Amino acid sequence: MEKQKIHYSELGLANTKEMFAKAMAGKYAIPAYNFNNLEQLQAIVTACIETSSPVIIQVSKGARSYANETMLRFMAMGAVQMVREAGSTIPICLHLDHGDSFELCKSCIDSGFSSVMIDGSHLPFEENVALAKKVVEYAHQFDVSVEAELGVLAGIEDEVSAEHSTYTKPEEVEEFVKKTGVDSLAISIGTSHGAFKFKAGQPVPPLRFDILEECEKRIPGFPIVLHGASSVVQEYVELINQYGGNLAGAVGISEDQLRRAAASAVCKINIDSDGRLAVTAKVREYLAKDPKEFDPRKYLGEARKELVKLVKHKNETVLGSAGRA
Ligand code: G3H
Ligand code: 13P
Ligand code: ZN
């Protein structure tokens, strides 16, 4: 049976076009937060209402199978409704993170996503171009935005794993953007996914802003995306380790470097791990301090409160998206 087609505008969602144009002109970045469950989504939108920030809520293939794709879509619709009922008009984009096939992107587009990423970064250049172009041709009929990636981040890219990063080659970006017609491009300049971005005990290498600047020169005014941009907040790492966890050596990207990136052509910054750390830290702390508690609303409520704090901090002092809705 053919799935029912829903256009994102019917759900009160926005694509990334206007968001990125404003972010480029205003020298800030749009936050893209991953969610998998109700508490994460509530926290993200609450913080974005309170900071008056545009927001991209994004789901991975893993999130879709964890939470059920229909349930996730209805959660996103519920979040839009909750925002509007609170009297807020912040733009909200629903984005597929690290789509790994045309079929997955199409399925998201057909069910109301306003933006998709097709991640062909592990493919040879021409294959990456062909795949991205195919997604663009389908997506643009419905005004859905498309993000692609050139260069490979170290760590785990959803189910695509890369042991070592391959920095983006600036000499390829212009041809890629022209041939594919994508709306934004994720590049690899030294960020990576997860909580262990650099080798423990070794000096943390700075991000390759020289590569970013070279890319900007070749595609002036074109929106660039930074994946793997969690700071791996040390306060959370310490709480997790204090209350029975073991995340020794977890380290991320400094806020200063993210501020510098946000002021450049980087228009979208992806954050997932910091949210996971905040939730895990607060759940561990709560249960360790009150071992008799077994009502999930108690410990998940604490986690949600912390996540609101974290997202507000990111919007206000790192990405600069607060007050830009
Ligand atoms: O970049 C990957 C995101 O953090 C999503 O992670 O595939 O575990 O949901 P996931
Ligand atoms: P982090 O693991 O650094 O949060 O990166 C998330 C991301 O890039 C999602 O696509
Ligand atoms: Zn990513």
Tab-separated table of N, CA, C and O and ligand atoms in Angstrom, residues 34 36 60 63 97-98 158 193 272 276, ligand 1:
chain	number	residue	atom	x	y	z
A	34	ASN	N	19.448	16.375	18.173
A	34	ASN	CA	18.862	15.050	17.934
A	34	ASN	C	17.884	14.717	19.052
A	34	ASN	O	18.094	15.093	20.207
A	36	ASN	N	15.203	11.317	20.456
A	36	ASN	CA	14.750	9.921	20.336
A	36	ASN	C	13.518	9.648	21.183
A	36	ASN	O	12.889	8.606	21.044
A	60	SER	N	17.828	10.393	13.571
A	60	SER	CA	18.676	9.495	12.790
A	60	SER	C	17.838	8.281	12.377
A	60	SER	O	16.703	8.094	12.857
A	63	ALA	N	17.114	6.495	15.494
A	63	ALA	CA	16.011	7.081	16.271
A	63	ALA	C	14.682	6.621	15.713
A	63	ALA	O	13.751	6.305	16.459
A	97	ASP	N	18.707	13.020	9.949
A	97	ASP	CA	20.153	13.099	10.170
A	97	ASP	C	20.816	11.843	9.584
A	97	ASP	O	20.371	10.724	9.863
A	98	HIS	N	21.860	12.019	8.799
A	98	HIS	CA	22.626	10.896	8.230
A	98	HIS	C	21.775	9.867	7.480
A	98	HIS	O	21.928	8.653	7.699
A	158	ASP	N	26.346	7.266	12.288
A	158	ASP	CA	25.199	6.371	12.318
A	158	ASP	C	25.712	4.956	12.072
A	158	ASP	O	26.510	4.437	12.848
A	193	HIS	N	32.044	12.403	15.819
A	193	HIS	CA	30.845	12.047	16.580
A	193	HIS	C	31.198	11.406	17.921
A	193	HIS	O	32.268	10.816	18.073
A	272	ASP	N	24.295	16.160	19.676
A	272	ASP	CA	23.577	14.993	20.181
A	272	ASP	C	24.210	14.516	21.485
A	272	ASP	O	23.553	14.414	22.530
A	276	ARG	N	22.847	13.624	25.480
A	276	ARG	CA	22.883	12.272	26.069
A	276	ARG	C	23.611	12.300	27.405
A	276	ARG	O	23.206	11.632	28.366
B	1	G3H	O1	25.602	11.521	14.154
B	1	G3H	C1	24.913	10.669	14.704
B	1	G3H	C2	23.924	11.092	15.713
B	1	G3H	O2	24.547	11.398	16.931
B	1	G3H	C3	22.865	10.056	15.844
B	1	G3H	O3	23.316	8.948	16.531
B	1	G3H	O4	22.683	6.994	15.107
B	1	G3H	O5	23.100	6.739	17.573
B	1	G3H	O6	21.051	7.916	16.737
B	1	G3H	P1	22.485	7.544	16.482
